[in-house]
PDB file of C-alpha atoms in Angstrom:
ATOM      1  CA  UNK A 238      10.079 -17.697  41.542  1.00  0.00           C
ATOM      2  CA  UNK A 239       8.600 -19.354  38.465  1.00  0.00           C
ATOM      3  CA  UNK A 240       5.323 -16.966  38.423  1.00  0.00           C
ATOM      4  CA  UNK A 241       7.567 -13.986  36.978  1.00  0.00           C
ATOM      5  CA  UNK A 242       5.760 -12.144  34.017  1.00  0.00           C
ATOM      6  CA  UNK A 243       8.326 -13.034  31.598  1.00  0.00           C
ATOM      7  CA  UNK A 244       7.151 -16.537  31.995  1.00  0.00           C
ATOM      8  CA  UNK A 245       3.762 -15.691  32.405  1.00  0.00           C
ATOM      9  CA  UNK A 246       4.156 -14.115  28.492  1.00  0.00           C
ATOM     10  CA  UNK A 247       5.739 -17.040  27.002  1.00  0.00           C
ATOM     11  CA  UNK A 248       3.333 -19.088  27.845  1.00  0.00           C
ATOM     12  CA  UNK A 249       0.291 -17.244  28.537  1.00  0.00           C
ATOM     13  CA  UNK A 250      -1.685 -17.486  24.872  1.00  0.00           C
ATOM     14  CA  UNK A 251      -3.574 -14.405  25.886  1.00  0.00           C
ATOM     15  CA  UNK A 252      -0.281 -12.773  25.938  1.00  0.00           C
ATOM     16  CA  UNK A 253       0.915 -14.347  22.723  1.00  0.00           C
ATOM     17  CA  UNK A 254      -2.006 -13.304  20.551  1.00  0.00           C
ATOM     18  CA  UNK A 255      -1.681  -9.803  22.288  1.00  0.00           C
ATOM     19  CA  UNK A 256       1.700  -9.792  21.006  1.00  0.00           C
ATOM     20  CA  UNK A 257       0.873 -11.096  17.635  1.00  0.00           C
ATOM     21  CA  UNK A 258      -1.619  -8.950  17.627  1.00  0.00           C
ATOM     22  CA  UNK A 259       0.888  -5.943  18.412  1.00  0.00           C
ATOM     23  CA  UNK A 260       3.461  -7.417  15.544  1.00  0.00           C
ATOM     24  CA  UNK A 261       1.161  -7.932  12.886  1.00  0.00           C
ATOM     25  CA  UNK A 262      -0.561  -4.214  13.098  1.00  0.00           C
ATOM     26  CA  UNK A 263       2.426  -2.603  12.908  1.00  0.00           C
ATOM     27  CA  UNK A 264       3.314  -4.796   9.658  1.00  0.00           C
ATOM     28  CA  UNK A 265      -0.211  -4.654   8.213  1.00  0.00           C
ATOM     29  CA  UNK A 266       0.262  -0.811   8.563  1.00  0.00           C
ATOM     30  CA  UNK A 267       3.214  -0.609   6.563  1.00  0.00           C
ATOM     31  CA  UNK A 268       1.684  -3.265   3.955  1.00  0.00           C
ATOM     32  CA  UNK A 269      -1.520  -1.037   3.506  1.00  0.00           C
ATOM     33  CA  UNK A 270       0.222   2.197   2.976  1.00  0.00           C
ATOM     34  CA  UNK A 271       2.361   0.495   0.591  1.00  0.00           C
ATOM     35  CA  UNK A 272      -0.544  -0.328  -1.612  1.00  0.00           C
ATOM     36  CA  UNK A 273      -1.923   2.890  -1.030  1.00  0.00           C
ATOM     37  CA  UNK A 274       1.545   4.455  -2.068  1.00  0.00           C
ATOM     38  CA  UNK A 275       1.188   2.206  -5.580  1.00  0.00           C
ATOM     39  CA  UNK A 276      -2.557   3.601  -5.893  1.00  0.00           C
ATOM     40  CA  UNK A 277      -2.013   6.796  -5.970  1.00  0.00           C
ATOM     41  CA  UNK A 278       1.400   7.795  -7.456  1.00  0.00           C
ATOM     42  CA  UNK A 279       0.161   7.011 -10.800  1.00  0.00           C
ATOM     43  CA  UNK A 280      -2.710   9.009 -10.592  1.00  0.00           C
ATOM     44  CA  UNK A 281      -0.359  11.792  -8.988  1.00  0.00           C
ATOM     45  CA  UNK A 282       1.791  11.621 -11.730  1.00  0.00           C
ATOM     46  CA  UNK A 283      -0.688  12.004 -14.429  1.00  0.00           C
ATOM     47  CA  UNK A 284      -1.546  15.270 -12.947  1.00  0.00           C
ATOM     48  CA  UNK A 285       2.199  16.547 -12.077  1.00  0.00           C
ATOM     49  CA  UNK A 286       2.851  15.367 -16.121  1.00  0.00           C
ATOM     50  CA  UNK A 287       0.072  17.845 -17.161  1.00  0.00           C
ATOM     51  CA  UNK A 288       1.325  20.868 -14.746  1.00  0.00           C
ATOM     52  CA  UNK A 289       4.591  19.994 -15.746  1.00  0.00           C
ATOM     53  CA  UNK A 290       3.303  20.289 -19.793  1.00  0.00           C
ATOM     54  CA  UNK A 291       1.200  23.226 -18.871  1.00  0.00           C
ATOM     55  CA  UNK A 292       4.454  24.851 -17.136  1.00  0.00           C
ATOM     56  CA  UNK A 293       6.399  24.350 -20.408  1.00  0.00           C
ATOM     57  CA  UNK A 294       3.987  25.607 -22.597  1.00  0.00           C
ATOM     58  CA  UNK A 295       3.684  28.967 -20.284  1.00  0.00           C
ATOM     59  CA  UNK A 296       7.800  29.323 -19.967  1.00  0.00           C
ATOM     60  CA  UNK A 297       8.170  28.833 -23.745  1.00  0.00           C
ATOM     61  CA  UNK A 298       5.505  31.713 -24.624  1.00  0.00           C
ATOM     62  CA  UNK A 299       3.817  29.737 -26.517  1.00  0.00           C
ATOM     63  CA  UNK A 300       0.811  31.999 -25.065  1.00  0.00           C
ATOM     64  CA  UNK A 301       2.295  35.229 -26.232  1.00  0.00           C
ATOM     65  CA  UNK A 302       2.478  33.809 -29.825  1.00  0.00           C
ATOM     66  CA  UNK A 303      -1.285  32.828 -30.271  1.00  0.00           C
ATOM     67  CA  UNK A 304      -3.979  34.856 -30.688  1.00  0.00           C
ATOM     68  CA  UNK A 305      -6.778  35.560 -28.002  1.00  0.00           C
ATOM     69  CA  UNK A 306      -8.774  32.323 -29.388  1.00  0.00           C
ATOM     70  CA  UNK A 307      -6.361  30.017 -29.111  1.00  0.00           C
ATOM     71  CA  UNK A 308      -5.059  30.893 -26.113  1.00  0.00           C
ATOM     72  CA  UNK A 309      -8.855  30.604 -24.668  1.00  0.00           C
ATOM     73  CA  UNK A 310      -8.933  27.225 -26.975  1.00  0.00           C
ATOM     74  CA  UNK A 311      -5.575  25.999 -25.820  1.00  0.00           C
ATOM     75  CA  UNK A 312      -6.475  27.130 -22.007  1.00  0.00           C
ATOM     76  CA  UNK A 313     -10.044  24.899 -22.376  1.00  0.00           C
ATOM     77  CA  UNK A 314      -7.771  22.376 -23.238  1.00  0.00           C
ATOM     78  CA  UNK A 315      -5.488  22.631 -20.623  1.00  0.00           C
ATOM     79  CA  UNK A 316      -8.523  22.986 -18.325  1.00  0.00           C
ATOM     80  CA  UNK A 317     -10.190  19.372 -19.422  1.00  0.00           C
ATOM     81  CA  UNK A 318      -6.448  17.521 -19.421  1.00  0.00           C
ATOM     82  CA  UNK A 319      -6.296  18.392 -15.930  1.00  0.00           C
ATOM     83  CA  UNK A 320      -9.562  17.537 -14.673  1.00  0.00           C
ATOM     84  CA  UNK A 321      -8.854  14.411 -17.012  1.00  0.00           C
ATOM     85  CA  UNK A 322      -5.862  13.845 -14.682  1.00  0.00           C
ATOM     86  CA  UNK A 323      -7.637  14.066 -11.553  1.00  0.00           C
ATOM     87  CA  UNK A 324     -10.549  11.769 -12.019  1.00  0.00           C
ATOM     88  CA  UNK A 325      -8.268   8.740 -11.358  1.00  0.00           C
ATOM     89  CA  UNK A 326      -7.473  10.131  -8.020  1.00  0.00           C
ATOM     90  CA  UNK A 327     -11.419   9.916  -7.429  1.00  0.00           C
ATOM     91  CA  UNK A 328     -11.565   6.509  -7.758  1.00  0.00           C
ATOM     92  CA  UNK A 329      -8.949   5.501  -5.514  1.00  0.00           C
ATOM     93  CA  UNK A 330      -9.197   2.704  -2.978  1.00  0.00           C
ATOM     94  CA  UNK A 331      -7.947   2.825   0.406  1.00  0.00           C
ATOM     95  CA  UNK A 332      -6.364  -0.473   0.970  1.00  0.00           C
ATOM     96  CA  UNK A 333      -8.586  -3.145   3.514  1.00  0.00           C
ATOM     97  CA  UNK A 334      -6.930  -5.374   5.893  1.00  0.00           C
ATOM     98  CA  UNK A 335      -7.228  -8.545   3.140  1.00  0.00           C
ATOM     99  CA  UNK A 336      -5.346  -6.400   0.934  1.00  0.00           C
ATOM    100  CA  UNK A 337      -2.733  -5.935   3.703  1.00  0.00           C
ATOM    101  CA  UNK A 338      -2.719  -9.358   4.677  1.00  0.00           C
ATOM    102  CA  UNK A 339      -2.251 -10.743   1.496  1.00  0.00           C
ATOM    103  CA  UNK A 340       0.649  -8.197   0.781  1.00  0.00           C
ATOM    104  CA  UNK A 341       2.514  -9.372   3.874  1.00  0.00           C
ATOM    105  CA  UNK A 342       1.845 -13.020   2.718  1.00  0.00           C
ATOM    106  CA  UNK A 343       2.941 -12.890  -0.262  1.00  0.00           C
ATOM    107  CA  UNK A 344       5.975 -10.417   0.503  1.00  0.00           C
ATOM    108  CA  UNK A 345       7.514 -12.535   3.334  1.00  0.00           C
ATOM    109  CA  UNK A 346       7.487 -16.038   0.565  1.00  0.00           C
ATOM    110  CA  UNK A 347       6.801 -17.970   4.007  1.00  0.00           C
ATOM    111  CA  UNK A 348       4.465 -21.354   3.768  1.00  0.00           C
ATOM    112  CA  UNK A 349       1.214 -21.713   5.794  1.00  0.00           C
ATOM    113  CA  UNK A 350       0.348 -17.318   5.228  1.00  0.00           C
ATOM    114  CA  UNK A 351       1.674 -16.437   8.902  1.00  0.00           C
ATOM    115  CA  UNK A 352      -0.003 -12.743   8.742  1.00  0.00           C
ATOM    116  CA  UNK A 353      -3.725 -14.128   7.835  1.00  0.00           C
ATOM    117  CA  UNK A 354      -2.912 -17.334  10.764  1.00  0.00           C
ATOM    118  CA  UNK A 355      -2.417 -14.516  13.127  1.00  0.00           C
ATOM    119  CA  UNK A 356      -5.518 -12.447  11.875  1.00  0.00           C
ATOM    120  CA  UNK A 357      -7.380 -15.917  11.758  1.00  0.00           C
ATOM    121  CA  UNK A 358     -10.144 -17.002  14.544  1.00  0.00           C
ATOM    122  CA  UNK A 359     -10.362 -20.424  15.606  1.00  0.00           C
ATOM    123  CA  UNK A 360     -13.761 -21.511  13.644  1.00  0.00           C
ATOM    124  CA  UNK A 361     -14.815 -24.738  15.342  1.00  0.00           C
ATOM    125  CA  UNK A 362     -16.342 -24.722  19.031  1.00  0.00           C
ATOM    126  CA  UNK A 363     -13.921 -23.592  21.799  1.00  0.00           C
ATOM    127  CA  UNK A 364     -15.079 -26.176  24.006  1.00  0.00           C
ATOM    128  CA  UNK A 365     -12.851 -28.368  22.030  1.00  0.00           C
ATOM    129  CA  UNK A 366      -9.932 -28.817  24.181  1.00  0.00           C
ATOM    130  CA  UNK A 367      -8.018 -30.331  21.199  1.00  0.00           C
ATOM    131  CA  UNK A 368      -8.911 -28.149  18.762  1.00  0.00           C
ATOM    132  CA  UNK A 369      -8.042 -25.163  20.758  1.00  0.00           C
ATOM    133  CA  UNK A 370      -4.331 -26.527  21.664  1.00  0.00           C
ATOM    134  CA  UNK A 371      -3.893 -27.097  18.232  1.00  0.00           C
ATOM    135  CA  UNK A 372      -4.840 -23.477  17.020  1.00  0.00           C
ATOM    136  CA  UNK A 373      -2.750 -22.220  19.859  1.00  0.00           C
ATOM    137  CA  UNK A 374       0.265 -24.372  18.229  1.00  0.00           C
ATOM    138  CA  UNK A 375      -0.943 -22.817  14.922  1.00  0.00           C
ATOM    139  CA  UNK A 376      -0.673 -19.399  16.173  1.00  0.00           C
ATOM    140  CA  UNK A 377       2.417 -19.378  18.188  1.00  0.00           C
ATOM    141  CA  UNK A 378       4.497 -21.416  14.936  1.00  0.00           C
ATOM    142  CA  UNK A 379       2.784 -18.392  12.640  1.00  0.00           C
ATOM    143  CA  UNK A 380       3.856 -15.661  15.202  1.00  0.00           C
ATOM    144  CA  UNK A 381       7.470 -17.323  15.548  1.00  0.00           C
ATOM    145  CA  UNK A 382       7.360 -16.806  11.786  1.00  0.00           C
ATOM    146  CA  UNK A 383       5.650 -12.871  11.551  1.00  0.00           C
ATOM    147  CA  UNK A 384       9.121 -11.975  12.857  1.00  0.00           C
ATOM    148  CA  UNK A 385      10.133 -11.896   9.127  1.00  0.00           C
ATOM    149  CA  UNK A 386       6.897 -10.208   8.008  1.00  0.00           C
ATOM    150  CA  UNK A 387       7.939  -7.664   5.325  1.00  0.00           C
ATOM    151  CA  UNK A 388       5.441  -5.633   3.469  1.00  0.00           C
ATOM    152  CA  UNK A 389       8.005  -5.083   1.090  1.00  0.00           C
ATOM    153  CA  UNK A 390       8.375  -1.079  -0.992  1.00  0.00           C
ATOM    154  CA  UNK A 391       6.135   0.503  -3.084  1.00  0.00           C
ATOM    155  CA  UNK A 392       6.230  -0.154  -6.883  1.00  0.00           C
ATOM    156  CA  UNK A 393       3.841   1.588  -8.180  1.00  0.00           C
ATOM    157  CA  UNK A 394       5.029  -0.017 -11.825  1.00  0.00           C
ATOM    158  CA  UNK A 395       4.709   3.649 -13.755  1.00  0.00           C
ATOM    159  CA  UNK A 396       6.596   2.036 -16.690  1.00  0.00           C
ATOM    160  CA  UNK A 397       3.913  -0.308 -17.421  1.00  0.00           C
ATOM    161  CA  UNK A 398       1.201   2.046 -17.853  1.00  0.00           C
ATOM    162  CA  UNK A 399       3.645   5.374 -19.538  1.00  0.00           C
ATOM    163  CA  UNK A 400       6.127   2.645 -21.869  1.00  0.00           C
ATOM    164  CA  UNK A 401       7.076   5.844 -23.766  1.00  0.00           C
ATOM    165  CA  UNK A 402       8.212   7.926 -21.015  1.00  0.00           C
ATOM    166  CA  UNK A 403       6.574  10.806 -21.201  1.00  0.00           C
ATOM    167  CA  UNK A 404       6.079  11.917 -17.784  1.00  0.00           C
ATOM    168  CA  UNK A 405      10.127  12.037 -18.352  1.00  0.00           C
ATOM    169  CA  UNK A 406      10.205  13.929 -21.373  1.00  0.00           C
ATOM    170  CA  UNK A 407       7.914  16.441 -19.426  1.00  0.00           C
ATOM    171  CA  UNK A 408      10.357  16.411 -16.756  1.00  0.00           C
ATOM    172  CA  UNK A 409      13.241  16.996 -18.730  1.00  0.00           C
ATOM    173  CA  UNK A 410      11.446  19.710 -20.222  1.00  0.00           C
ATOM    174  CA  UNK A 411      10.151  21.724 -17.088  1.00  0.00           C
ATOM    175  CA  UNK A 412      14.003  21.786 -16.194  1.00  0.00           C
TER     176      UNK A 412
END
């Protein structure tokens, strides 16, 4: 019996993209929320860093010692730090598939960018016999490689943009 579907799949390239197809989705997914994971967390911690603050200032009485107009001051401040702290998470970008792609490319370190092969289409005529048994080559050497696909963890890199720590300081504090 040589018609069995196992051999029918390893050879079939309908069955190979399919696959590919299959492979690289489930790697693209995890890429894209990766990058939305480094997005957002430093616009989430902006906003936990000013709760946090606000927390301190409430648990320390700091409220109890000013009078009426400073609390209402200090409150207006705390009001405009905090919508301060959300407007990043307003301008937020959900991650596209080129983002993902070139994530998974760069993540994996493998030559010839497997994940964007397998997300490629074959641009010249398919009429051309020759052309199209070299892209299938193409694609079945990039989806031999998308095996090793990573999309890698989130870093989000907080220490770049808070070098003094303070989200820390506030965390200390709140404990």
């Amino acid at each position: 019996m040589t018609d069995r579907p196992t051999d029918r799949a390893a050879t079939d390239p309908a069955v190979l993209e399919r696959g590919g197809d299959a492979v690289l989705a489930r790697a693209l997914s995890r890429a894209r929320w990766s990058i939305l994971w480094e997005r957002l967390w430093p616009a989430l911690a902006v906003v936990a860093s000013v709760t946090g603050l606000f927390l301190v200032v409430s648990w320390l009485g700091i409220w109890l010692m000013l009078p009426p107009v400073g609390r209402a001051i200090g409150l207006g401040l705390f009001f405009l730090l905090t919508a301060a702290a959300f407007a990043p998470l307003l301008t937020v970008r959900l991650p596209g598939a080129a983002d993902g792609l070139r994530r998974l490319d760069r993540n994996s370190q493998l030559p010839h960018r497997p994940a964007t092969a397998i997300a490629d289409d074959l641009a010249v005529d398919a009429r051309d016999s020759f052309a199209v048994a070299l892209w299938r080559a193409h694609v079945e050497r990039a989806l031999r490689a998308a095996k090793t696909l990573r999309a890698g963890l989130p870093s989000p890199n907080l220490a770049a943009r808070d070098p003094y720590a303070i989200r820390a300081l506030v965390l200390v504090s709140v404990i």
